[in-house]
mmCIF file of C-alpha atoms in Angstrom:
data_model
loop_
_atom_site.group_PDB
_atom_site.id
_atom_site.type_symbol
_atom_site.label_atom_id
_atom_site.label_comp_id
_atom_site.label_asym_id
_atom_site.label_seq_id
_atom_site.Cartn_x
_atom_site.Cartn_y
_atom_site.Cartn_z
ATOM 1 C CA UNK A 261 0.000 0.000 0.000
ATOM 2 C CA UNK A 262 2.729 2.439 0.925
ATOM 3 C CA UNK A 263 5.916 3.001 -0.975
ATOM 4 C CA UNK A 264 8.237 0.871 1.135
ATOM 5 C CA UNK A 265 11.251 1.828 -0.911
ATOM 6 C CA UNK A 266 11.004 5.463 0.166
ATOM 7 C CA UNK A 267 13.595 6.545 2.708
ATOM 8 C CA UNK A 268 12.521 7.945 6.074
ATOM 9 C CA UNK A 269 13.923 11.337 5.217
ATOM 10 C CA UNK A 270 13.113 11.170 1.537
ATOM 11 C CA UNK A 271 10.057 12.358 -0.326
ATOM 12 C CA UNK A 272 6.721 12.230 1.437
ATOM 13 C CA UNK A 273 4.817 8.969 1.037
ATOM 14 C CA UNK A 274 2.058 8.994 -1.524
ATOM 15 C CA UNK A 275 -1.332 9.728 0.032
ATOM 16 C CA UNK A 276 -3.844 7.005 -0.698
ATOM 17 C CA UNK A 277 -6.811 8.725 0.861
ATOM 18 C CA UNK A 278 -8.503 9.622 -2.394
ATOM 19 C CA UNK A 279 -7.519 6.489 -4.250
ATOM 20 C CA UNK A 280 -9.981 3.647 -4.609
ATOM 21 C CA UNK A 281 -9.433 0.751 -2.258
ATOM 22 C CA UNK A 282 -7.569 -2.077 -3.902
ATOM 23 C CA UNK A 283 -8.303 -5.732 -3.404
ATOM 24 C CA UNK A 284 -5.695 -5.863 -0.659
ATOM 25 C CA UNK A 285 -6.768 -2.863 1.365
ATOM 26 C CA UNK A 286 -9.882 -2.351 3.414
ATOM 27 C CA UNK A 287 -11.454 1.070 3.842
ATOM 28 C CA UNK A 288 -13.452 2.477 6.722
ATOM 29 C CA UNK A 289 -15.425 5.272 5.093
ATOM 30 C CA UNK A 290 -15.755 8.817 6.333
ATOM 31 C CA UNK A 291 -19.270 8.277 7.702
ATOM 32 C CA UNK A 292 -18.413 5.040 9.539
ATOM 33 C CA UNK A 293 -17.873 4.968 13.309
ATOM 34 C CA UNK A 294 -16.249 1.895 14.855
ATOM 35 C CA UNK A 295 -15.931 1.143 18.561
ATOM 36 C CA UNK A 296 -13.833 -1.870 19.534
ATOM 37 C CA UNK A 297 -10.793 -3.848 18.458
ATOM 38 C CA UNK A 298 -9.745 -3.983 14.801
ATOM 39 C CA UNK A 299 -7.194 -6.552 13.673
ATOM 40 C CA UNK A 300 -6.463 -8.294 10.403
ATOM 41 C CA UNK A 301 -3.978 -9.247 7.730
ATOM 42 C CA UNK A 302 -4.596 -6.658 5.043
ATOM 43 C CA UNK A 303 -3.823 -2.997 4.655
ATOM 44 C CA UNK A 304 -6.362 -0.588 6.088
ATOM 45 C CA UNK A 305 -7.418 2.971 5.270
ATOM 46 C CA UNK A 306 -9.461 4.747 7.941
ATOM 47 C CA UNK A 307 -11.369 7.832 6.853
ATOM 48 C CA UNK A 308 -14.007 7.589 9.592
ATOM 49 C CA UNK A 309 -13.991 7.427 13.374
ATOM 50 C CA UNK A 310 -12.435 4.612 15.392
ATOM 51 C CA UNK A 311 -12.433 4.204 19.152
ATOM 52 C CA UNK A 312 -10.621 1.226 20.700
ATOM 53 C CA UNK A 313 -7.534 -0.329 19.115
ATOM 54 C CA UNK A 314 -6.179 -1.197 15.683
ATOM 55 C CA UNK A 315 -3.666 -4.017 15.317
ATOM 56 C CA UNK A 316 -2.216 -4.858 11.878
ATOM 57 C CA UNK A 317 1.163 -6.334 12.783
ATOM 58 C CA UNK A 318 2.381 -7.047 9.257
ATOM 59 C CA UNK A 319 0.249 -4.654 7.218
ATOM 60 C CA UNK A 320 0.047 -0.933 6.652
ATOM 61 C CA UNK A 321 -2.362 1.588 8.085
ATOM 62 C CA UNK A 322 -3.351 4.942 6.637
ATOM 63 C CA UNK A 323 -5.408 7.444 8.595
ATOM 64 C CA UNK A 324 -7.047 9.706 6.023
ATOM 65 C CA UNK A 325 -7.608 13.430 6.381
ATOM 66 C CA UNK A 326 -11.124 12.883 7.699
ATOM 67 C CA UNK A 327 -10.040 10.084 10.035
ATOM 68 C CA UNK A 328 -10.582 10.662 13.751
ATOM 69 C CA UNK A 329 -8.950 8.041 15.907
ATOM 70 C CA UNK A 330 -9.160 7.597 19.640
ATOM 71 C CA UNK A 331 -7.210 4.368 19.870
ATOM 72 C CA UNK A 332 -3.799 2.761 20.095
ATOM 73 C CA UNK A 333 -2.506 1.809 16.645
ATOM 74 C CA UNK A 334 -0.056 -0.897 15.626
ATOM 75 C CA UNK A 335 0.963 -1.613 12.023
ATOM 76 C CA UNK A 336 3.982 -2.190 9.855
ATOM 77 C CA UNK A 337 3.879 1.303 8.371
ATOM 78 C CA UNK A 338 1.563 3.962 9.685
ATOM 79 C CA UNK A 339 0.753 7.208 7.919
ATOM 80 C CA UNK A 340 -1.319 9.839 9.712
ATOM 81 C CA UNK A 341 -3.121 12.429 7.612
ATOM 82 C CA UNK A 342 -5.968 12.942 10.096
ATOM 83 C CA UNK A 343 -6.310 13.156 13.866
ATOM 84 C CA UNK A 344 -5.097 10.549 16.354
ATOM 85 C CA UNK A 345 -5.383 10.457 20.128
ATOM 86 C CA UNK A 346 -3.465 7.400 21.271
ATOM 87 C CA UNK A 347 -0.157 5.595 21.085
ATOM 88 C CA UNK A 348 1.196 4.548 17.691
ATOM 89 C CA UNK A 349 3.569 1.652 17.104
ATOM 90 C CA UNK A 350 5.137 1.311 13.681
ATOM 91 C CA UNK A 351 7.081 -1.903 13.117
ATOM 92 C CA UNK A 352 8.881 -0.217 10.211
ATOM 93 C CA UNK A 353 7.919 3.432 10.078
ATOM 94 C CA UNK A 354 5.492 6.138 11.186
ATOM 95 C CA UNK A 355 4.812 9.268 9.132
ATOM 96 C CA UNK A 356 2.774 12.221 10.351
ATOM 97 C CA UNK A 357 1.918 14.291 7.303
ATOM 98 C CA UNK A 358 1.557 18.051 7.194
ATOM 99 C CA UNK A 359 -2.199 17.754 7.846
ATOM 100 C CA UNK A 360 -1.749 15.170 10.603
ATOM 101 C CA UNK A 361 -2.476 15.843 14.270
ATOM 102 C CA UNK A 362 -1.242 13.371 16.873
ATOM 103 C CA UNK A 363 -1.486 13.393 20.631
ATOM 104 C CA UNK A 364 0.219 10.315 22.032
ATOM 105 C CA UNK A 365 3.465 8.410 21.983
ATOM 106 C CA UNK A 366 5.096 7.019 18.857
ATOM 107 C CA UNK A 367 7.376 3.982 18.856
ATOM 108 C CA UNK A 368 9.064 3.152 15.545
ATOM 109 C CA UNK A 369 12.596 2.772 14.187
ATOM 110 C CA UNK A 370 11.885 5.495 11.613
ATOM 111 C CA UNK A 371 9.661 8.476 12.261
ATOM 112 C CA UNK A 372 8.963 11.377 9.924
ATOM 113 C CA UNK A 373 7.144 14.502 11.016
ATOM 114 C CA UNK A 374 6.355 16.646 8.008
ATOM 115 C CA UNK A 375 6.353 20.451 8.184
ATOM 116 C CA UNK A 376 3.018 21.620 9.529
ATOM 117 C CA UNK A 377 2.247 18.400 11.411
ATOM 118 C CA UNK A 378 0.983 18.848 14.964
ATOM 119 C CA UNK A 379 2.471 16.465 17.506
ATOM 120 C CA UNK A 380 2.302 16.275 21.265
ATOM 121 C CA UNK A 381 3.935 13.377 23.068
ATOM 122 C CA UNK A 382 7.095 11.339 22.843
ATOM 123 C CA UNK A 383 8.883 9.567 20.017
ATOM 124 C CA UNK A 384 10.951 6.464 20.680
ATOM 125 C CA UNK A 385 13.149 5.578 17.728
ATOM 126 C CA UNK A 386 14.943 2.760 19.519
ATOM 127 C CA UNK A 387 12.164 0.239 20.119
ATOM 128 C CA UNK A 388 14.639 -2.502 21.009
ATOM 129 C CA UNK A 389 15.770 -0.520 23.999
ATOM 130 C CA UNK A 390 12.228 -0.397 25.299
ATOM 131 C CA UNK A 391 11.932 -4.160 25.472
ATOM 132 C CA UNK A 392 15.478 -4.767 26.628
ATOM 133 C CA UNK A 393 15.800 -1.843 28.975
ATOM 134 C CA UNK A 394 17.000 -2.569 32.438
ATOM 135 C CA UNK A 395 15.068 -1.068 35.292
ATOM 136 C CA UNK A 396 16.292 2.364 36.300
ATOM 137 C CA UNK A 397 15.788 4.044 39.633
ATOM 138 C CA UNK A 398 12.270 5.429 39.710
ATOM 139 C CA UNK A 399 12.209 9.164 40.262
ATOM 140 C CA UNK A 400 9.415 10.505 42.371
ATOM 141 C CA UNK A 401 6.486 11.410 40.151
ATOM 142 C CA UNK A 402 6.240 15.081 39.236
ATOM 143 C CA UNK A 403 2.909 15.246 41.020
ATOM 144 C CA UNK A 404 4.647 14.045 44.194
ATOM 145 C CA UNK A 405 7.453 16.518 43.590
ATOM 146 C CA UNK A 406 4.971 19.339 43.063
ATOM 147 C CA UNK A 407 3.238 18.355 46.305
ATOM 148 C CA UNK A 408 6.569 18.331 48.150
ATOM 149 C CA UNK A 409 7.456 21.805 46.832
ATOM 150 C CA UNK A 410 3.989 23.051 47.788
ATOM 151 C CA UNK A 411 4.316 21.524 51.275
ATOM 152 C CA UNK A 412 7.701 23.203 51.667
ATOM 153 C CA UNK A 413 6.133 26.513 50.648
ATOM 154 C CA UNK A 414 3.460 26.072 53.303
ATOM 155 C CA UNK A 415 6.024 25.129 55.983
ATOM 156 C CA UNK A 416 8.287 28.069 55.199
ATOM 157 C CA UNK A 417 5.307 30.429 55.181
ATOM 158 C CA UNK A 418 4.166 29.124 58.571
ATOM 159 C CA UNK A 419 7.638 29.676 60.017
ATOM 160 C CA UNK A 420 7.863 33.126 58.453
ATOM 161 C CA UNK A 421 4.457 34.133 59.723
ATOM 162 C CA UNK A 422 5.766 33.423 63.182
ATOM 163 C CA UNK A 423 9.261 34.846 62.688
ATOM 164 C CA UNK A 424 9.320 37.566 60.058
ATOM 165 C CA UNK A 425 8.669 38.588 56.444
ATOM 166 C CA UNK A 426 7.078 36.289 53.830
ATOM 167 C CA UNK A 427 9.484 33.882 52.110
ATOM 168 C CA UNK A 428 10.304 33.821 48.441
ATOM 169 C CA UNK A 429 9.577 30.820 46.278
ATOM 170 C CA UNK A 430 13.313 30.302 46.004
ATOM 171 C CA UNK A 431 13.611 29.918 49.789
ATOM 172 C CA UNK A 432 10.745 27.475 49.749
ATOM 173 C CA UNK A 433 12.227 25.582 46.850
ATOM 174 C CA UNK A 434 15.525 25.331 48.719
ATOM 175 C CA UNK A 435 13.636 24.037 51.722
ATOM 176 C CA UNK A 436 11.939 21.448 49.521
ATOM 177 C CA UNK A 437 15.330 20.324 48.282
ATOM 178 C CA UNK A 438 16.644 20.131 51.812
ATOM 179 C CA UNK B 161 26.614 63.458 -2.161
ATOM 180 C CA UNK B 162 25.551 64.505 1.331
ATOM 181 C CA UNK B 163 21.859 63.912 0.608
ATOM 182 C CA UNK B 164 22.650 60.456 -0.781
ATOM 183 C CA UNK B 165 24.566 59.647 2.384
ATOM 184 C CA UNK B 166 21.694 60.929 4.551
ATOM 185 C CA UNK B 167 19.242 58.884 2.515
ATOM 186 C CA UNK B 168 21.321 55.774 3.032
ATOM 187 C CA UNK B 169 21.494 56.520 6.756
ATOM 188 C CA UNK B 170 17.702 56.918 6.960
ATOM 189 C CA UNK B 171 17.165 53.687 5.078
ATOM 190 C CA UNK B 172 19.512 51.891 7.452
ATOM 191 C CA UNK B 173 17.402 53.086 10.428
ATOM 192 C CA UNK B 174 14.153 51.676 9.076
ATOM 193 C CA UNK B 175 12.812 48.862 11.270
ATOM 194 C CA UNK B 176 13.506 45.409 9.894
ATOM 195 C CA UNK B 177 10.653 43.929 7.838
ATOM 196 C CA UNK B 178 8.189 41.831 9.823
ATOM 197 C CA UNK B 179 8.974 38.139 9.693
ATOM 198 C CA UNK B 180 6.091 35.709 9.431
ATOM 199 C CA UNK B 181 5.854 32.875 11.943
ATOM 200 C CA UNK B 182 7.769 29.844 10.761
ATOM 201 C CA UNK B 183 10.164 31.772 8.542
ATOM 202 C CA UNK B 184 13.836 31.148 9.178
ATOM 203 C CA UNK B 185 15.459 34.113 10.922
ATOM 204 C CA UNK B 186 18.969 32.742 11.312
ATOM 205 C CA UNK B 187 20.955 29.602 10.708
ATOM 206 C CA UNK B 188 24.024 29.791 12.901
ATOM 207 C CA UNK B 189 26.852 27.404 13.782
ATOM 208 C CA UNK B 190 26.897 26.005 17.305
ATOM 209 C CA UNK B 191 29.954 24.858 19.226
ATOM 210 C CA UNK B 192 27.788 23.492 22.027
ATOM 211 C CA UNK B 193 25.643 21.008 20.096
ATOM 212 C CA UNK B 194 28.491 18.506 19.506
ATOM 213 C CA UNK B 195 29.154 18.485 23.266
ATOM 214 C CA UNK B 196 25.605 17.344 23.991
ATOM 215 C CA UNK B 197 26.473 13.825 22.923
ATOM 216 C CA UNK B 198 30.014 13.492 24.303
ATOM 217 C CA UNK B 199 30.812 11.315 27.285
ATOM 218 C CA UNK B 200 27.786 9.046 27.202
ATOM 219 C CA UNK B 201 28.565 5.335 27.403
ATOM 220 C CA UNK B 202 26.003 4.592 24.705
ATOM 221 C CA UNK B 203 24.627 7.091 22.190
ATOM 222 C CA UNK B 204 21.685 4.976 21.041
ATOM 223 C CA UNK B 205 18.623 5.162 23.197
ATOM 224 C CA UNK B 206 19.378 8.479 24.894
ATOM 225 C CA UNK B 207 16.362 10.077 26.499
ATOM 226 C CA UNK B 208 15.787 13.660 25.339
ATOM 227 C CA UNK B 209 13.283 16.132 26.748
ATOM 228 C CA UNK B 210 12.586 19.013 24.377
ATOM 229 C CA UNK B 211 10.747 21.933 25.961
ATOM 230 C CA UNK B 212 9.842 23.400 22.567
ATOM 231 C CA UNK B 213 7.362 22.458 19.880
ATOM 232 C CA UNK B 214 7.823 19.278 17.846
ATOM 233 C CA UNK B 215 9.119 19.931 14.341
ATOM 234 C CA UNK B 216 10.236 17.959 11.329
ATOM 235 C CA UNK B 217 13.819 19.223 11.688
ATOM 236 C CA UNK B 218 14.089 18.073 15.300
ATOM 237 C CA UNK B 219 12.712 14.617 14.581
ATOM 238 C CA UNK B 220 15.002 14.236 11.567
ATOM 239 C CA UNK B 221 18.014 15.289 13.656
ATOM 240 C CA UNK B 222 17.366 12.786 16.418
ATOM 241 C CA UNK B 223 16.239 9.959 14.149
ATOM 242 C CA UNK B 224 19.898 9.348 13.303
ATOM 243 C CA UNK B 225 20.626 8.691 16.949
ATOM 244 C CA UNK B 226 17.786 6.316 17.816
ATOM 245 C CA UNK B 227 16.787 8.565 20.712
ATOM 246 C CA UNK B 228 13.654 8.672 22.744
ATOM 247 C CA UNK B 229 12.510 12.267 22.484
ATOM 248 C CA UNK B 230 9.618 13.782 24.382
ATOM 249 C CA UNK B 231 8.174 17.144 23.389
ATOM 250 C CA UNK B 232 6.647 19.395 26.028
ATOM 251 C CA UNK B 233 5.923 22.766 24.442
ATOM 252 C CA UNK B 234 6.095 24.679 27.704
ATOM 253 C CA UNK B 235 5.445 28.126 26.206
ATOM 254 C CA UNK B 236 2.312 26.761 24.574
ATOM 255 C CA UNK B 237 1.034 24.604 27.427
ATOM 256 C CA UNK B 238 1.661 26.859 30.402
ATOM 257 C CA UNK B 239 -0.654 29.752 31.300
ATOM 258 C CA UNK B 240 1.559 32.877 31.360
ATOM 259 C CA UNK B 241 -0.666 34.335 34.097
ATOM 260 C CA UNK B 242 0.883 31.767 36.466
ATOM 261 C CA UNK B 243 4.236 33.506 36.042
ATOM 262 C CA UNK B 244 3.029 36.960 37.023
ATOM 263 C CA UNK B 245 4.307 38.473 40.254
ATOM 264 C CA UNK B 246 0.944 38.127 42.031
ATOM 265 C CA UNK B 247 0.388 34.477 41.063
ATOM 266 C CA UNK B 248 0.668 31.761 43.709
ATOM 267 C CA UNK B 249 3.785 29.593 43.552
ATOM 268 C CA UNK B 250 1.682 26.585 44.473
ATOM 269 C CA UNK B 251 -0.492 27.132 41.385
ATOM 270 C CA UNK B 252 2.618 27.188 39.213
ATOM 271 C CA UNK B 253 3.777 23.947 40.857
ATOM 272 C CA UNK B 254 0.445 22.309 40.126
ATOM 273 C CA UNK B 255 0.594 23.382 36.485
ATOM 274 C CA UNK B 256 4.255 22.590 35.864
ATOM 275 C CA UNK B 257 4.232 19.251 37.694
ATOM 276 C CA UNK B 258 2.066 17.277 35.241
ATOM 277 C CA UNK B 259 3.774 18.924 32.251
ATOM 278 C CA UNK B 260 7.217 17.830 33.402
ATOM 279 C CA UNK B 261 6.076 14.470 34.765
ATOM 280 C CA UNK B 262 6.666 12.597 31.516
ATOM 281 C CA UNK B 263 6.433 8.849 31.415
ATOM 282 C CA UNK B 264 6.669 6.690 34.504
ATOM 283 C CA UNK B 265 10.236 5.691 35.385
ATOM 284 C CA UNK B 266 11.627 8.189 32.917
ATOM 285 C CA UNK B 267 15.096 9.552 33.397
ATOM 286 C CA UNK B 268 16.485 12.240 31.132
ATOM 287 C CA UNK B 269 19.904 12.443 29.471
ATOM 288 C CA UNK B 270 19.465 15.673 27.523
ATOM 289 C CA UNK B 271 17.121 18.608 28.146
ATOM 290 C CA UNK B 272 16.678 21.151 25.389
ATOM 291 C CA UNK B 273 15.372 24.370 26.908
ATOM 292 C CA UNK B 274 16.128 26.713 24.003
ATOM 293 C CA UNK B 275 14.827 30.117 25.213
ATOM 294 C CA UNK B 276 12.208 28.747 27.610
ATOM 295 C CA UNK B 277 14.155 29.596 30.768
ATOM 296 C CA UNK B 278 14.353 33.227 29.645
ATOM 297 C CA UNK B 279 10.569 33.416 29.900
ATOM 298 C CA UNK B 280 10.473 32.093 33.485
ATOM 299 C CA UNK B 281 10.994 34.513 36.386
ATOM 300 C CA UNK B 282 13.561 33.485 39.006
ATOM 301 C CA UNK B 283 11.114 31.870 41.475
ATOM 302 C CA UNK B 284 9.641 29.805 38.626
ATOM 303 C CA UNK B 285 13.150 28.806 37.600
ATOM 304 C CA UNK B 286 13.754 27.296 41.039
ATOM 305 C CA UNK B 287 10.443 25.418 40.945
ATOM 306 C CA UNK B 288 11.240 24.185 37.427
ATOM 307 C CA UNK B 289 14.567 22.867 38.720
ATOM 308 C CA UNK B 290 13.080 21.119 41.722
ATOM 309 C CA UNK B 291 10.513 19.317 39.588
ATOM 310 C CA UNK B 292 12.996 18.226 36.955
ATOM 311 C CA UNK B 293 16.214 17.507 38.832
ATOM 312 C CA UNK B 294 15.133 14.105 40.253
ATOM 313 C CA UNK B 295 14.658 12.893 36.674
ATOM 314 C CA UNK B 296 18.156 13.797 35.512
ATOM 315 C CA UNK B 297 20.729 11.112 34.796
ATOM 316 C CA UNK B 298 24.105 11.643 36.545
ATOM 317 C CA UNK B 299 25.759 12.854 33.323
ATOM 318 C CA UNK B 300 22.757 14.741 31.940
ATOM 319 C CA UNK B 301 23.119 17.859 29.776
ATOM 320 C CA UNK B 302 20.887 20.899 29.684
ATOM 321 C CA UNK B 303 21.106 23.120 26.627
ATOM 322 C CA UNK B 304 19.710 26.644 26.760
ATOM 323 C CA UNK B 305 20.243 30.230 25.739
ATOM 324 C CA UNK B 306 21.193 32.912 28.242
ATOM 325 C CA UNK B 307 22.539 36.432 28.284
ATOM 326 C CA UNK B 308 25.529 38.324 29.606
ATOM 327 C CA UNK B 309 23.407 41.279 30.679
ATOM 328 C CA UNK B 310 19.861 41.011 31.987
ATOM 329 C CA UNK B 311 18.598 43.806 29.733
ATOM 330 C CA UNK B 312 19.385 41.856 26.551
ATOM 331 C CA UNK B 313 16.155 41.404 24.537
ATOM 332 C CA UNK B 314 14.909 37.831 24.087
ATOM 333 C CA UNK B 315 13.366 37.187 20.675
ATOM 334 C CA UNK B 316 10.097 35.238 20.421
ATOM 335 C CA UNK B 317 11.481 32.373 18.347
ATOM 336 C CA UNK B 318 11.592 28.646 17.860
ATOM 337 C CA UNK B 319 14.851 26.776 17.468
ATOM 338 C CA UNK B 320 15.958 23.439 16.074
ATOM 339 C CA UNK B 321 19.184 21.652 15.326
ATOM 340 C CA UNK B 322 19.833 21.830 11.618
ATOM 341 C CA UNK B 323 22.932 19.703 11.389
ATOM 342 C CA UNK B 324 25.364 18.384 13.969
ATOM 343 C CA UNK B 325 26.778 21.846 14.552
ATOM 344 C CA UNK B 326 24.107 24.292 13.398
ATOM 345 C CA UNK B 327 20.953 25.784 14.958
ATOM 346 C CA UNK B 328 18.069 27.184 12.955
ATOM 347 C CA UNK B 329 15.948 29.956 14.451
ATOM 348 C CA UNK B 330 12.432 30.652 13.161
ATOM 349 C CA UNK B 331 9.885 33.302 14.112
ATOM 350 C CA UNK B 332 7.353 31.887 16.587
ATOM 351 C CA UNK B 333 3.658 32.588 16.261
ATOM 352 C CA UNK B 334 1.481 33.947 19.056
ATOM 353 C CA UNK B 335 1.914 36.937 21.342
ATOM 354 C CA UNK B 336 5.348 37.124 22.970
ATOM 355 C CA UNK B 337 5.546 36.498 26.712
ATOM 356 C CA UNK B 338 7.334 38.902 29.063
ATOM 357 C CA UNK B 339 10.967 37.848 29.217
ATOM 358 C CA UNK B 340 13.344 37.526 32.177
ATOM 359 C CA UNK B 341 16.745 37.083 30.539
ATOM 360 C CA UNK B 342 19.030 35.044 32.791
ATOM 361 C CA UNK B 343 22.777 35.300 33.180
ATOM 362 C CA UNK B 344 24.926 32.213 33.792
ATOM 363 C CA UNK B 345 25.323 33.390 37.394
ATOM 364 C CA UNK B 346 21.543 33.353 37.921
ATOM 365 C CA UNK B 347 21.226 29.945 36.287
ATOM 366 C CA UNK B 348 23.972 28.530 38.499
ATOM 367 C CA UNK B 349 22.195 29.876 41.558
ATOM 368 C CA UNK B 350 18.612 28.924 40.778
ATOM 369 C CA UNK B 351 19.222 25.625 38.971
ATOM 370 C CA UNK B 352 20.972 24.550 42.129
ATOM 371 C CA UNK B 353 22.120 21.028 41.224
ATOM 372 C CA UNK B 354 23.479 22.128 37.833
ATOM 373 C CA UNK B 355 26.376 24.280 36.769
ATOM 374 C CA UNK B 356 27.269 26.000 33.537
ATOM 375 C CA UNK B 357 29.867 23.801 31.846
ATOM 376 C CA UNK B 358 30.270 25.691 28.580
ATOM 377 C CA UNK B 359 29.403 29.213 27.429
ATOM 378 C CA UNK B 360 29.567 30.456 23.861
ATOM 379 C CA UNK B 361 28.948 34.093 22.947
ATOM 380 C CA UNK B 362 26.616 34.370 19.958
ATOM 381 C CA UNK B 363 26.493 37.046 17.278
ATOM 382 C CA UNK B 364 23.395 38.675 18.791
ATOM 383 C CA UNK B 365 25.209 39.146 22.132
ATOM 384 C CA UNK B 366 23.304 36.275 23.719
ATOM 385 C CA UNK B 367 24.920 33.131 25.127
ATOM 386 C CA UNK B 368 24.542 29.495 24.190
ATOM 387 C CA UNK B 369 24.958 27.454 27.359
ATOM 388 C CA UNK B 370 25.530 23.858 28.326
ATOM 389 C CA UNK B 371 24.776 22.915 31.928
ATOM 390 C CA UNK B 372 25.635 19.661 33.662
ATOM 391 C CA UNK B 373 25.016 18.262 37.139
ATOM 392 C CA UNK B 374 27.605 19.452 39.643
ATOM 393 C CA UNK B 375 28.227 15.807 40.480
ATOM 394 C CA UNK B 376 28.860 14.748 36.869
ATOM 395 C CA UNK B 377 32.070 12.842 36.324
ATOM 396 C CA UNK B 378 32.291 13.788 32.640
ATOM 397 C CA UNK B 379 35.012 16.242 31.634
ATOM 398 C CA UNK B 380 34.159 18.094 28.430
ATOM 399 C CA UNK B 381 36.984 18.699 26.001
ATOM 400 C CA UNK B 382 38.315 22.231 25.782
#
């Protein structure tokens, strides 16, 4: 379905959104809404709405310009021309085109973000390291850290109210560190 | 002769033409970028936190290094009202915390701050540090821009690595935030666990800075 010979940094992949579905690719039309798990062994073009998950381990997935996805996606090559909220795993490659909007995490050995694409999240281009990674010391969550800084602010303010002028955030932050 | 000279002088004083958002303002060499990747045991799989917007140039740059890069567009996500003098520090903590939380069990090798720190007042800088420092690897690097003098103007721009030793600056869209340009001395003081390891003076009188943990064992080449 996609041009597999194209390099990650080479020309943009050909958009198949407006092309008729071939015998080897299924199409979810623009007016179709699917809730649930989609899996299969053929290429898939999604121009409608999907909520749930899409798993095409050895086939390609194209999200058309009208596609609205609220799901985790897995496919060999993934091209996003529409809107995706969810994590995307590309066994070979993920491309977010200039019209694409993605909020989620991308895992793929090759990732291309075209000029104009909107992306919010993380990109992991070393998928092997994810599986083989050794556990690292867990830092306190930022929420916990924020709470600790806030608690320090309260403590320092209490002390200052009793002893003198109001503290600065820097004093409180130092107290949080201490 | 004199009128021609005066005309040329007047022309030279005209304000520069407005630059549309996204247009390249400068493409300048960087002596700091190569140092970002020195001294790590393994280059593949480095964890990078970019506090700017995601862009094609950034992804292309890091795709050669098999990094894990997380984008948190702080100047887009954060409410600038939280940085005003009368805002509560605890509100800023609550807003910054989830933004900097990242993935569970994440540790960070490289933080790209670009100009973000120059839009945070000093108290916010300390809070930023306290939220982020527990996530830093022992030999982490923080790349940012600073100034020699606090009155240096900070442009409202977006940056990206162009090549291994070049940074591209583009005009950023949206209304500019109030800036609080920071000197290396201020950064050393308020990013308490870090210290400025390398300073390069740029053409526009600003500084390109590389900070590392005070406890880092890595010696950067001179």
